[in-house]
PDB file of C-alpha atoms and ligand atoms in Angstrom:
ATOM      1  CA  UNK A 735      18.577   8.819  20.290  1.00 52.00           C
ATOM      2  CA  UNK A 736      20.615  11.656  18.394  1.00 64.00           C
ATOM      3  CA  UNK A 737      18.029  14.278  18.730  1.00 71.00           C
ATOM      4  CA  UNK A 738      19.491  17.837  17.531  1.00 81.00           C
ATOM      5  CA  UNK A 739      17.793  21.086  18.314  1.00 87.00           C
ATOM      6  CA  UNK A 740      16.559  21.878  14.985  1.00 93.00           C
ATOM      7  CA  UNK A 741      12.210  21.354  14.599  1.00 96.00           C
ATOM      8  CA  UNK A 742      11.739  19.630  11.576  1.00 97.00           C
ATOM      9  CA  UNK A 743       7.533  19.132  11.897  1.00 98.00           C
ATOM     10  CA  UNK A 744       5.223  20.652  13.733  1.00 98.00           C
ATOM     11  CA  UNK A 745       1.832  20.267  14.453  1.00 98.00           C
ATOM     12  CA  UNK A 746      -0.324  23.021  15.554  1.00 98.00           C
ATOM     13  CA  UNK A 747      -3.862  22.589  16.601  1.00 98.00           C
ATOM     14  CA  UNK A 748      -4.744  19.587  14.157  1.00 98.00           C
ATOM     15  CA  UNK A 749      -7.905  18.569  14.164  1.00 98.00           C
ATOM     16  CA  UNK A 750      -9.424  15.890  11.968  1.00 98.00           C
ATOM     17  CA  UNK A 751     -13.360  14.915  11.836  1.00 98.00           C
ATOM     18  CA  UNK A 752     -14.927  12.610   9.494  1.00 97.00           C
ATOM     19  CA  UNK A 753     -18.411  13.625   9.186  1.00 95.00           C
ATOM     20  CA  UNK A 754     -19.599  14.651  12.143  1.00 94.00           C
ATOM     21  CA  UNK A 755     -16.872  12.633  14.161  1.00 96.00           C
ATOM     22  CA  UNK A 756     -14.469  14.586  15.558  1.00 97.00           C
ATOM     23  CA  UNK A 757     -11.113  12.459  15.647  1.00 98.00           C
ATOM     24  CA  UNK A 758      -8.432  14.547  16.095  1.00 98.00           C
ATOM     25  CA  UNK A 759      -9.337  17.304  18.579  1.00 98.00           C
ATOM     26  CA  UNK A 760      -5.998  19.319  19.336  1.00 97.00           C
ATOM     27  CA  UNK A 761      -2.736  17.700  18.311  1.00 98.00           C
ATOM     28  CA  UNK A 762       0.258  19.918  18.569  1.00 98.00           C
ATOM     29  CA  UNK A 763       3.637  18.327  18.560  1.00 97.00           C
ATOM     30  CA  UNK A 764       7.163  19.691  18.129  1.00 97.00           C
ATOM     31  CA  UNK A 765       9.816  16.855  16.465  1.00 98.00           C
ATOM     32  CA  UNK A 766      13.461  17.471  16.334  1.00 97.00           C
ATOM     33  CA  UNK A 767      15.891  16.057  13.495  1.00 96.00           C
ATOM     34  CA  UNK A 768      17.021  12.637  14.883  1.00 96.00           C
ATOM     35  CA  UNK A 769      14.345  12.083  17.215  1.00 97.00           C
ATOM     36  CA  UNK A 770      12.267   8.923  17.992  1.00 98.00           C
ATOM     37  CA  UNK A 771       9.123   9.923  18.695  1.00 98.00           C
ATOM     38  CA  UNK A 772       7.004   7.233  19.815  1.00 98.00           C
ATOM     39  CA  UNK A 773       2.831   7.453  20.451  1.00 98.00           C
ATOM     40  CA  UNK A 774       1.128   5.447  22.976  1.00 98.00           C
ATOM     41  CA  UNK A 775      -2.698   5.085  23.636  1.00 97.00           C
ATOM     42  CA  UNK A 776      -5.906   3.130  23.602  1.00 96.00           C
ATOM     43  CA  UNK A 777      -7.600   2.098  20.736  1.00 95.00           C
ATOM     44  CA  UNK A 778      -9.443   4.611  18.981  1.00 96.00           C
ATOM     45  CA  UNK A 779      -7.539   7.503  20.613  1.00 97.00           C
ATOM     46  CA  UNK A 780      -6.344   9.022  17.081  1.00 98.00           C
ATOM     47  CA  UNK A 781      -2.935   7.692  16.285  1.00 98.00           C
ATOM     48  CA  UNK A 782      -3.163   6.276  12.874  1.00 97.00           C
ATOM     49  CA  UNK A 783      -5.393   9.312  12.010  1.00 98.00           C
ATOM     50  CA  UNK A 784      -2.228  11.883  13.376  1.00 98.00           C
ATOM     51  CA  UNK A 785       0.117   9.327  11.159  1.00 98.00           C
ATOM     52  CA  UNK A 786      -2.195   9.737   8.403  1.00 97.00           C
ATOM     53  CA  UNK A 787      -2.128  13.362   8.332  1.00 98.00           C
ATOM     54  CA  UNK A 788       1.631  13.915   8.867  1.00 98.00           C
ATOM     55  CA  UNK A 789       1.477  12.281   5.761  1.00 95.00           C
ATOM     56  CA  UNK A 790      -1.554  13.507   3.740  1.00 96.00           C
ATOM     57  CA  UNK A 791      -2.866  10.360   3.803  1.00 95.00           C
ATOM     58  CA  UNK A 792      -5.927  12.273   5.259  1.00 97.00           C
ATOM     59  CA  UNK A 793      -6.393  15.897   4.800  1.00 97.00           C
ATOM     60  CA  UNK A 794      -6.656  18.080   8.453  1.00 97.00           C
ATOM     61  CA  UNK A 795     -10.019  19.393   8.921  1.00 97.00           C
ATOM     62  CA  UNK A 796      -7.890  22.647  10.319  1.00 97.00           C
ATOM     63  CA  UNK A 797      -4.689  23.430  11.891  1.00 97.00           C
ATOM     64  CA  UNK A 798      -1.140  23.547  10.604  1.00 97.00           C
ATOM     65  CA  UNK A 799       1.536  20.642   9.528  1.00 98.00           C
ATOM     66  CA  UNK A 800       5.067  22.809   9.440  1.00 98.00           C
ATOM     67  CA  UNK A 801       7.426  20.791   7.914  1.00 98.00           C
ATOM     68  CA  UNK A 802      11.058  22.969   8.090  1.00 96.00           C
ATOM     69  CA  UNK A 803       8.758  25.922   9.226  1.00 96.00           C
ATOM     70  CA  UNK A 804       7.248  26.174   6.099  1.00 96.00           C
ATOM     71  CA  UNK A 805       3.189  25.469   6.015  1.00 96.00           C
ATOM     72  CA  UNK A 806       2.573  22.187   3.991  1.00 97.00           C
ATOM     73  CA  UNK A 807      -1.007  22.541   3.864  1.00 96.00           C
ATOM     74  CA  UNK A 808      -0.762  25.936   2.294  1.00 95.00           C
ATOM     75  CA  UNK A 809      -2.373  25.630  -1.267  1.00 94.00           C
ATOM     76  CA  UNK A 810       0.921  26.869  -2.507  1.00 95.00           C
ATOM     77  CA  UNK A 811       3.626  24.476  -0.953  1.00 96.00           C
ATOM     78  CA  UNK A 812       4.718  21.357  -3.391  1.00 95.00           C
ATOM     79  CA  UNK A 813       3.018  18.218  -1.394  1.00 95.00           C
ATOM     80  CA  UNK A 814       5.010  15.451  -4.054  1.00 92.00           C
ATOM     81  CA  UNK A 815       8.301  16.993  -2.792  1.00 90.00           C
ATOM     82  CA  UNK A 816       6.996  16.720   0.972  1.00 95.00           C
ATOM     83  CA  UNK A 817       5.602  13.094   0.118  1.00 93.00           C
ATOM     84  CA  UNK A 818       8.344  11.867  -0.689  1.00 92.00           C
ATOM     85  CA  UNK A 819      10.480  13.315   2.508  1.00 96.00           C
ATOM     86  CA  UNK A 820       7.841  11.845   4.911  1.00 97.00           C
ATOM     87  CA  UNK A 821       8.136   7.806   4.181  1.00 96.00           C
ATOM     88  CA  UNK A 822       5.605   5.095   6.155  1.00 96.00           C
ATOM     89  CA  UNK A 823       6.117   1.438   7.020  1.00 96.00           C
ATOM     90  CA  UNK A 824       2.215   0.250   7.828  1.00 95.00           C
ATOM     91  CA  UNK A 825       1.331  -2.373   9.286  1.00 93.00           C
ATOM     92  CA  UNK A 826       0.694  -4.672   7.095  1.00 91.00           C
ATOM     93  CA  UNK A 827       3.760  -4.326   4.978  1.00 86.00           C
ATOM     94  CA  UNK A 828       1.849  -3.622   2.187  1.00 90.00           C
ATOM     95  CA  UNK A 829       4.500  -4.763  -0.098  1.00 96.00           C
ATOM     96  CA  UNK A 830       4.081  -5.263  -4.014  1.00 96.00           C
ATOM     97  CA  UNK A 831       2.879  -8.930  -3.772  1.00 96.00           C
ATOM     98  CA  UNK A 832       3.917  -9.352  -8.164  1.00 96.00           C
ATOM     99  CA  UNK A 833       7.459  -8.365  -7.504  1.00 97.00           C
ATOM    100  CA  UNK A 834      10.747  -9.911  -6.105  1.00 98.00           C
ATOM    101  CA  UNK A 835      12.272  -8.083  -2.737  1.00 98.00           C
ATOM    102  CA  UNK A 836      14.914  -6.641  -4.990  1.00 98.00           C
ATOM    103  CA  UNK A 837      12.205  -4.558  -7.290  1.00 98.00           C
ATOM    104  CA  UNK A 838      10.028  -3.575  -3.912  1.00 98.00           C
ATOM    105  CA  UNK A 839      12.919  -1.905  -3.078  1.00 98.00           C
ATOM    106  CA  UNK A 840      14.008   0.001  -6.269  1.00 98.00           C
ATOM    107  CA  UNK A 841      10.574   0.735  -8.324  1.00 97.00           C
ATOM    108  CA  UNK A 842       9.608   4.146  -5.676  1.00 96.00           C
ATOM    109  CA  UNK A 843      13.432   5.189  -5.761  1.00 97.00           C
ATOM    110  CA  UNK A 844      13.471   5.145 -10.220  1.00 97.00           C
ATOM    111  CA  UNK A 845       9.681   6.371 -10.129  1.00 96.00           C
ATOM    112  CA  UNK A 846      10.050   9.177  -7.767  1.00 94.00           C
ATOM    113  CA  UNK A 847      13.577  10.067  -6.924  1.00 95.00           C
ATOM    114  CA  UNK A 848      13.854   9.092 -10.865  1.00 96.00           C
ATOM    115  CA  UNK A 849      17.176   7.786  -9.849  1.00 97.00           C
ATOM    116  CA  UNK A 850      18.334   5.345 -12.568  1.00 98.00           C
ATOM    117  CA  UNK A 851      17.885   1.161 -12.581  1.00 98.00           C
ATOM    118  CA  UNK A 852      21.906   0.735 -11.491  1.00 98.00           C
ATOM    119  CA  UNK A 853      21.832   3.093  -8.841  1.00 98.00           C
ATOM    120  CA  UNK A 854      18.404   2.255  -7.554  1.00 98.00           C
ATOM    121  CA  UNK A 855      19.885  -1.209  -6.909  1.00 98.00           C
ATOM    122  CA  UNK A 856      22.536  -0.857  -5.718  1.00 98.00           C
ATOM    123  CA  UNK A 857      20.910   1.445  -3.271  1.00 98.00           C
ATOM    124  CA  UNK A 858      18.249  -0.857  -2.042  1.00 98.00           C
ATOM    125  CA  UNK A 859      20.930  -3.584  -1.934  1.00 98.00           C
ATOM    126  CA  UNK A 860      22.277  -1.960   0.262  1.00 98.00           C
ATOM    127  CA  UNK A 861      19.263  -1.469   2.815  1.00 98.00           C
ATOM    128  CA  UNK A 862      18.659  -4.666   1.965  1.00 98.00           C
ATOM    129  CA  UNK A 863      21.565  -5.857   3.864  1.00 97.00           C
ATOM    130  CA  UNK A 864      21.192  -3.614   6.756  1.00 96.00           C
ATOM    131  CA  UNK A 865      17.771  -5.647   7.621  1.00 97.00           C
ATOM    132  CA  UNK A 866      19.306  -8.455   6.979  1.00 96.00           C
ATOM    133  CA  UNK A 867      17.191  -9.167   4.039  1.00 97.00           C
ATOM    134  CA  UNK A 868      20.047  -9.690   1.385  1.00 97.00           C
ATOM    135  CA  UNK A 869      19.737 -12.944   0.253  1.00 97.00           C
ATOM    136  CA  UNK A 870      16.306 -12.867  -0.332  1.00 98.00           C
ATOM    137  CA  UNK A 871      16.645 -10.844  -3.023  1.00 98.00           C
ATOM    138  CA  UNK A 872      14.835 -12.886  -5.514  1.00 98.00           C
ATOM    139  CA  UNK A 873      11.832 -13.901  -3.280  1.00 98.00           C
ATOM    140  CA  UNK A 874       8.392 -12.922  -3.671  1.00 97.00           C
ATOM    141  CA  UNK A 875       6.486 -11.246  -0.720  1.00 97.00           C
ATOM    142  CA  UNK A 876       4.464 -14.186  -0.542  1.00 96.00           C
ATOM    143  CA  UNK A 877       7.323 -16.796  -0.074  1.00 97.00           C
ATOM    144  CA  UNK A 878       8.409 -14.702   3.221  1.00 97.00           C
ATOM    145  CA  UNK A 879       7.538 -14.947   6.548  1.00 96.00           C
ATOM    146  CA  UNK A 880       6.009 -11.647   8.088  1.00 96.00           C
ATOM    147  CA  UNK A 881       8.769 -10.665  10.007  1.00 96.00           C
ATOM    148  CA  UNK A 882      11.037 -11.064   6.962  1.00 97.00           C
ATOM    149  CA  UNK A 883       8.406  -9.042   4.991  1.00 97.00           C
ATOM    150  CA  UNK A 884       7.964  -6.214   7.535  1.00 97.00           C
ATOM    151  CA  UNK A 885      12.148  -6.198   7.235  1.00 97.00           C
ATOM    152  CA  UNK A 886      11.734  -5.513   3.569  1.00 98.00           C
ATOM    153  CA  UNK A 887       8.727  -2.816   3.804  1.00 97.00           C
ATOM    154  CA  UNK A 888      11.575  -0.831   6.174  1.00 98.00           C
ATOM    155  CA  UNK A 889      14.299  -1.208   3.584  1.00 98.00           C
ATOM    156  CA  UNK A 890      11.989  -0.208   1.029  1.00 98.00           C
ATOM    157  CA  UNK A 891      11.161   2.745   2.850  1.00 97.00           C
ATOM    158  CA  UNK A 892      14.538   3.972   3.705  1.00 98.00           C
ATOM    159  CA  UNK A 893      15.860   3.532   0.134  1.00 98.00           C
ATOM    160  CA  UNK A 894      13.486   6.677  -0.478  1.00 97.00           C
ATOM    161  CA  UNK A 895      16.045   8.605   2.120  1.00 97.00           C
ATOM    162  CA  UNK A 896      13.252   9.881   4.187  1.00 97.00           C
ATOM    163  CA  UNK A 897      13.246  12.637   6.133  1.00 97.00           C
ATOM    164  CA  UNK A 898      11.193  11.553   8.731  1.00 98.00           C
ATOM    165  CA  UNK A 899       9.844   7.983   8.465  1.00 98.00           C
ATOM    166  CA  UNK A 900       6.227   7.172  10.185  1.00 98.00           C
ATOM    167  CA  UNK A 901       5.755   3.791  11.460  1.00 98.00           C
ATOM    168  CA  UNK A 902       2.185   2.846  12.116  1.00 97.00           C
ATOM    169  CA  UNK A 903       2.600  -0.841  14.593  1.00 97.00           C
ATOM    170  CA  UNK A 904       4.943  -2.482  12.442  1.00 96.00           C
ATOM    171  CA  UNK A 905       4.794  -5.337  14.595  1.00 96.00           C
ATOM    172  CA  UNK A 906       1.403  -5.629  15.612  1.00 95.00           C
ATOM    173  CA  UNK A 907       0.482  -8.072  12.537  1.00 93.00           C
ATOM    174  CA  UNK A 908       3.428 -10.384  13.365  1.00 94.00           C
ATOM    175  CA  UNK A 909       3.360 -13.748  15.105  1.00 92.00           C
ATOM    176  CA  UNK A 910       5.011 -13.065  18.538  1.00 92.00           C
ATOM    177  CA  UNK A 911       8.706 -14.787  17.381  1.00 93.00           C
ATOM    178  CA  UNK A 912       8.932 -12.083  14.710  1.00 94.00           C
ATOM    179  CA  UNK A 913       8.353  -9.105  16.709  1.00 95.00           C
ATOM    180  CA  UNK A 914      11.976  -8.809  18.073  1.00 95.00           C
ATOM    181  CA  UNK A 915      13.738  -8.731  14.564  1.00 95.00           C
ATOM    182  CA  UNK A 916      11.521  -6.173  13.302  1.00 96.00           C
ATOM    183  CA  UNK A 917      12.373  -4.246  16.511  1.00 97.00           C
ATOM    184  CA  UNK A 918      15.990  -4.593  16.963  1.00 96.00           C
ATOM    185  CA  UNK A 919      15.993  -3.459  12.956  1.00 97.00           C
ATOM    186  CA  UNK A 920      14.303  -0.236  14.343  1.00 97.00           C
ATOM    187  CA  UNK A 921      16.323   0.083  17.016  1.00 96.00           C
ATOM    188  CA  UNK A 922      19.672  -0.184  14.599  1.00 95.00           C
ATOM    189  CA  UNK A 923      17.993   2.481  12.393  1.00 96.00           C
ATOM    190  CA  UNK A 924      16.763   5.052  15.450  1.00 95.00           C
ATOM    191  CA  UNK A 925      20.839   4.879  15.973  1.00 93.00           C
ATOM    192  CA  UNK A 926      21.714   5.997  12.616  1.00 94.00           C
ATOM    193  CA  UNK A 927      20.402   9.558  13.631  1.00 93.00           C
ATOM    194  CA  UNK A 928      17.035   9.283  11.284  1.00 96.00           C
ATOM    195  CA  UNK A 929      14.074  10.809  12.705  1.00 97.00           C
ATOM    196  CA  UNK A 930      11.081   8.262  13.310  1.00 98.00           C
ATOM    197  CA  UNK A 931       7.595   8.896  14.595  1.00 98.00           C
ATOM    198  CA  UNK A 932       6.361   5.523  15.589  1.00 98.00           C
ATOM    199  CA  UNK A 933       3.113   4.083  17.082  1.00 98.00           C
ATOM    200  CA  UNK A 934       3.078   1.138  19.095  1.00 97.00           C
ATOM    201  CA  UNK A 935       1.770  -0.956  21.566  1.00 95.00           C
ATOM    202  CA  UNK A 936       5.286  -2.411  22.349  1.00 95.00           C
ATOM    203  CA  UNK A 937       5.984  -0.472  25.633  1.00 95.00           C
ATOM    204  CA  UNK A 938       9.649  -2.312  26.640  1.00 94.00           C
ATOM    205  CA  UNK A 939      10.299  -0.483  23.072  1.00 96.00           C
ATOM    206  CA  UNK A 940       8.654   2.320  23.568  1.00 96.00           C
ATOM    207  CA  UNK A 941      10.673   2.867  27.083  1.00 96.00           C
ATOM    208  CA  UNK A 942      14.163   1.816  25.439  1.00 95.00           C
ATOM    209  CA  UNK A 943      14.208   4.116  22.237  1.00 96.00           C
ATOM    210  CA  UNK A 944      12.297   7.276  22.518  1.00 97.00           C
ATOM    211  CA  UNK A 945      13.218  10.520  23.598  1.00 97.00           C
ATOM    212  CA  UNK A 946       9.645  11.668  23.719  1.00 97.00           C
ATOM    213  CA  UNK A 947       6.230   9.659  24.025  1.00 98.00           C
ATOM    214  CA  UNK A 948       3.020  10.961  22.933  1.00 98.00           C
ATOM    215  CA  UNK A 949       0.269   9.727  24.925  1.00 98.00           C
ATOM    216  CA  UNK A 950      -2.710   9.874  22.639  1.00 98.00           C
ATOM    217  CA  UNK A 951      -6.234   9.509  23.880  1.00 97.00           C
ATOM    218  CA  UNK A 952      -9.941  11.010  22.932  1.00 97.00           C
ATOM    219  CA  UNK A 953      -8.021  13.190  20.230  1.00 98.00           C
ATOM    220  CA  UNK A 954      -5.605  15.036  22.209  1.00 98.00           C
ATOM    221  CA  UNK A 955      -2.472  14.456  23.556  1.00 98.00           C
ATOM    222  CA  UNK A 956      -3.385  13.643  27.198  1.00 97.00           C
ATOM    223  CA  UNK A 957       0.089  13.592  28.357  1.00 97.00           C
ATOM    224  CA  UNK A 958       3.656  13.374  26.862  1.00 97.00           C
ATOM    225  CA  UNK A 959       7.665  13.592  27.995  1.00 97.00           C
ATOM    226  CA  UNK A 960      10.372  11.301  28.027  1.00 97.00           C
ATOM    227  CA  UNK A 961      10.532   7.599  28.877  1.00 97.00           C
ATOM    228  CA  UNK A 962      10.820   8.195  32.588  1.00 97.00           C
ATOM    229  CA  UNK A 963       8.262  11.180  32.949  1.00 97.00           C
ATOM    230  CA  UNK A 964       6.181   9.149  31.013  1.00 96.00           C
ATOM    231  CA  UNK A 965       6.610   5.646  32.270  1.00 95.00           C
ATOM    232  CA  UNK A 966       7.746   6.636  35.745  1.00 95.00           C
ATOM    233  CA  UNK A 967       5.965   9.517  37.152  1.00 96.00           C
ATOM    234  CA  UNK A 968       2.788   9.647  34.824  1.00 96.00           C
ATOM    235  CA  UNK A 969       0.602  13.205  35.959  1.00 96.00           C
ATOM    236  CA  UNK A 970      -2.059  11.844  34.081  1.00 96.00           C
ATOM    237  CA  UNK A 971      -4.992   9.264  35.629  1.00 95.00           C
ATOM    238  CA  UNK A 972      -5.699   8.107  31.626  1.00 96.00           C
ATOM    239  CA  UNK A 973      -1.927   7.423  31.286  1.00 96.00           C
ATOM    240  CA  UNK A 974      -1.337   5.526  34.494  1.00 96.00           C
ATOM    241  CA  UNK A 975      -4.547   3.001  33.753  1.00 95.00           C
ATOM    242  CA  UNK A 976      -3.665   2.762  30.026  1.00 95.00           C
ATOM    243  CA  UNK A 977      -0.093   1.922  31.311  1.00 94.00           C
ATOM    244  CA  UNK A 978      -0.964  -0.522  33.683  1.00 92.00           C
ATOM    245  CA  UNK A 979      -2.694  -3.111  31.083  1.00 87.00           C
ATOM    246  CA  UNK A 980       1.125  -3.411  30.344  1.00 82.00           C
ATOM    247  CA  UNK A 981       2.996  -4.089  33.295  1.00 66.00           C
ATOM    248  CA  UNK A 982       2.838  -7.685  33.264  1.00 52.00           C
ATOM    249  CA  UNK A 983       4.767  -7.891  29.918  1.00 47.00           C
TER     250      UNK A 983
HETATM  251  N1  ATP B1302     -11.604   6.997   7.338  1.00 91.94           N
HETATM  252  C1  ATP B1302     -12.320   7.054   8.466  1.00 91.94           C
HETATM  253  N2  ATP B1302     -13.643   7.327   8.430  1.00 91.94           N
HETATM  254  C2  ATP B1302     -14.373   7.389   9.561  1.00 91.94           C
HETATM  255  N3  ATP B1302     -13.875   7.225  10.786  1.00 91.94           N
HETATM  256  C3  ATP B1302     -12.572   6.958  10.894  1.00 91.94           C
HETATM  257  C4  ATP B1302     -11.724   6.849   9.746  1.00 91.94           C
HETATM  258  N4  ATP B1302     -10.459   6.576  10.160  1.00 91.94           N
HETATM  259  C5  ATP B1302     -10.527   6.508  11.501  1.00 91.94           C
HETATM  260  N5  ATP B1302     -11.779   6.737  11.941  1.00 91.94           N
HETATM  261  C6  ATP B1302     -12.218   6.740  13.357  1.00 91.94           C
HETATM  262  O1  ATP B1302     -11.347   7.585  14.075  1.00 91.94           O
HETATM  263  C7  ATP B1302     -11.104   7.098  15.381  1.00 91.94           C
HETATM  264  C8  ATP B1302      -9.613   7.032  15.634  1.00 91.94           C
HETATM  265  O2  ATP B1302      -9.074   6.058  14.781  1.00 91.94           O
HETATM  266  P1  ATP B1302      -7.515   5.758  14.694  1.00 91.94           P
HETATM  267  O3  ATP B1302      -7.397   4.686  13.684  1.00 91.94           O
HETATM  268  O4  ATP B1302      -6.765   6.997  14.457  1.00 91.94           O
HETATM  269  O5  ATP B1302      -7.239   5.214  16.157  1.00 91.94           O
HETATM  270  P2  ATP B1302      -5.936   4.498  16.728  1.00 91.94           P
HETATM  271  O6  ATP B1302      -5.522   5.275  17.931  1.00 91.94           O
HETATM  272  O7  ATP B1302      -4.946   4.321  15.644  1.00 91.94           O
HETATM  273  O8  ATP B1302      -6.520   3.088  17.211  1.00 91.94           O
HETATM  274  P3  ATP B1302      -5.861   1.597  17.139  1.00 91.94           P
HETATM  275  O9  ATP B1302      -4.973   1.464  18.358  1.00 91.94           O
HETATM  276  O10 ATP B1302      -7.059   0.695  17.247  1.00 91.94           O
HETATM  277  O11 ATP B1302      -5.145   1.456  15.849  1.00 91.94           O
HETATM  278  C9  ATP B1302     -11.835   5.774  15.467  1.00 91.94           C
HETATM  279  O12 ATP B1302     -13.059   5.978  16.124  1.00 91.94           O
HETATM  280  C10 ATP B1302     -12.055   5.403  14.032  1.00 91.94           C
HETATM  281  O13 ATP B1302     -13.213   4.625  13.883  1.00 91.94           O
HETATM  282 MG1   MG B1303      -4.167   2.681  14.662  1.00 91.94          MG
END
């Protein structure tokens, strides 16, 4: 929670159909460097779909992604350079199942940041250790528990020095014991003043590291503020029912 004043995305008026579906109706969203964003909201509601675009992964049907103020959508602006800026931890970990943790960690870095072998190691070393994931080094994906895996998509994805790194339920595919690890490594990294947009169902999270929520239902952002607007004194009907599904947890 280092939020500075400075807008480093914005969303105006997305909107996102496939076929005739319309998905994404009206997302607009302002995110400041250093600040965890998080999005809430039923199933369905659009929030892998707003990931996806922040990241290209889909194409907007219309509206504007401003990354640094500049238009990324506009046929003239250099997507690779944004690509690589906007880093994504899904959530299945999607790791590269025929390499060791060590190469997961260092093939994007040489490919893309064309960094070379030594310092592309020693860089995801590094990361490596700050998930705690160090002495796996030599493990394959498959010889790690989920959790463990999940730790080594993040340090993967932060050895690409993001800009802004998207998390789409990193810990919705892990068994229950697993969940807290993966959290408490995104808690460590929301404190190291990296900006994260991050959708989840884990509300305790949610509550404890954001300094805004997106509530995302039927396309639109039905309501949004900080953890006690949002948590506390919800305006919204569709935010208080959606929010009471979780208050036995
Ligand atoms: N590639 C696609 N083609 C067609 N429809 C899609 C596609 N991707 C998503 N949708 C539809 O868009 C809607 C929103 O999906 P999205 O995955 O963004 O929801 P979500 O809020 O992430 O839900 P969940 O909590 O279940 O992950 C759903 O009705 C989904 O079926
Ligand atoms: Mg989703």
């Amino acid at each position: 929670m280092t939020a500075t004043n400075e807008t480093i995305l914005s969303l105006k008026h997305l909107q996102k159909s496939f076929g005739e579906h319309q998905v994404l109706r009206d997302i607009s969203l302002d995110i400041k460097r250093g600040e965890i964003a998080t999005i809430i909201g039923p199933s369905g509601g659009g929030k892998s779909t707003t990931l996806r675009c922040i990241n290209l992964l889909e194409e907007p049907t219309s509206g504007e992604i401003a990354f640094h103020g500049e238009n990324v959508l506009a046929s003239s602006y250099n997507r690779n350079i944004y690509r690589a800026k906007v880093g994504m931890v899904f959530q299945q970990f999607d790791l590269f199942e025929n390499k060791n943790v060590l190469a997961n960690c260092m093939v994007g870095q040489e490919l893309v940041l064309k960094r070379s072998k030594e310092e592309a190691r020693k860089i995801a070393f590094k990361n490596l250790e700050k998930v705690g994931m160090a002495e796996y080094i030599n493990a394959r994906p498959n010889q790690l528990s989920g959790g463990q895996q999940q730790r080594v998509a993040i340090a993967r994805a932060i050895s690409m020095d993001p800009e802004i790194l998207l998390f789409d339920e990193p810990t919705s595919a892990l068994d229950p014991e697993m969940v807290g690890e993966v959290l408490s490594v995104m808690q460590n990294l929301a404190n190291t003043g990296l900006t994260m947009i991050i959708v989840t169902h884990e509300m305790a999270f949610a509550r404890d590291v954001s300094d805004q929520i997106f509530f995302i239902s039927d396309g639109i952002i039905a309501e949004q503020g900080n953890p006690d607007q949002l948590f506390n004194h919800p305006q919204n009907e569709k935010t208080t029912k959606f929010l009471s599904n979780f208050q036995n947890n």
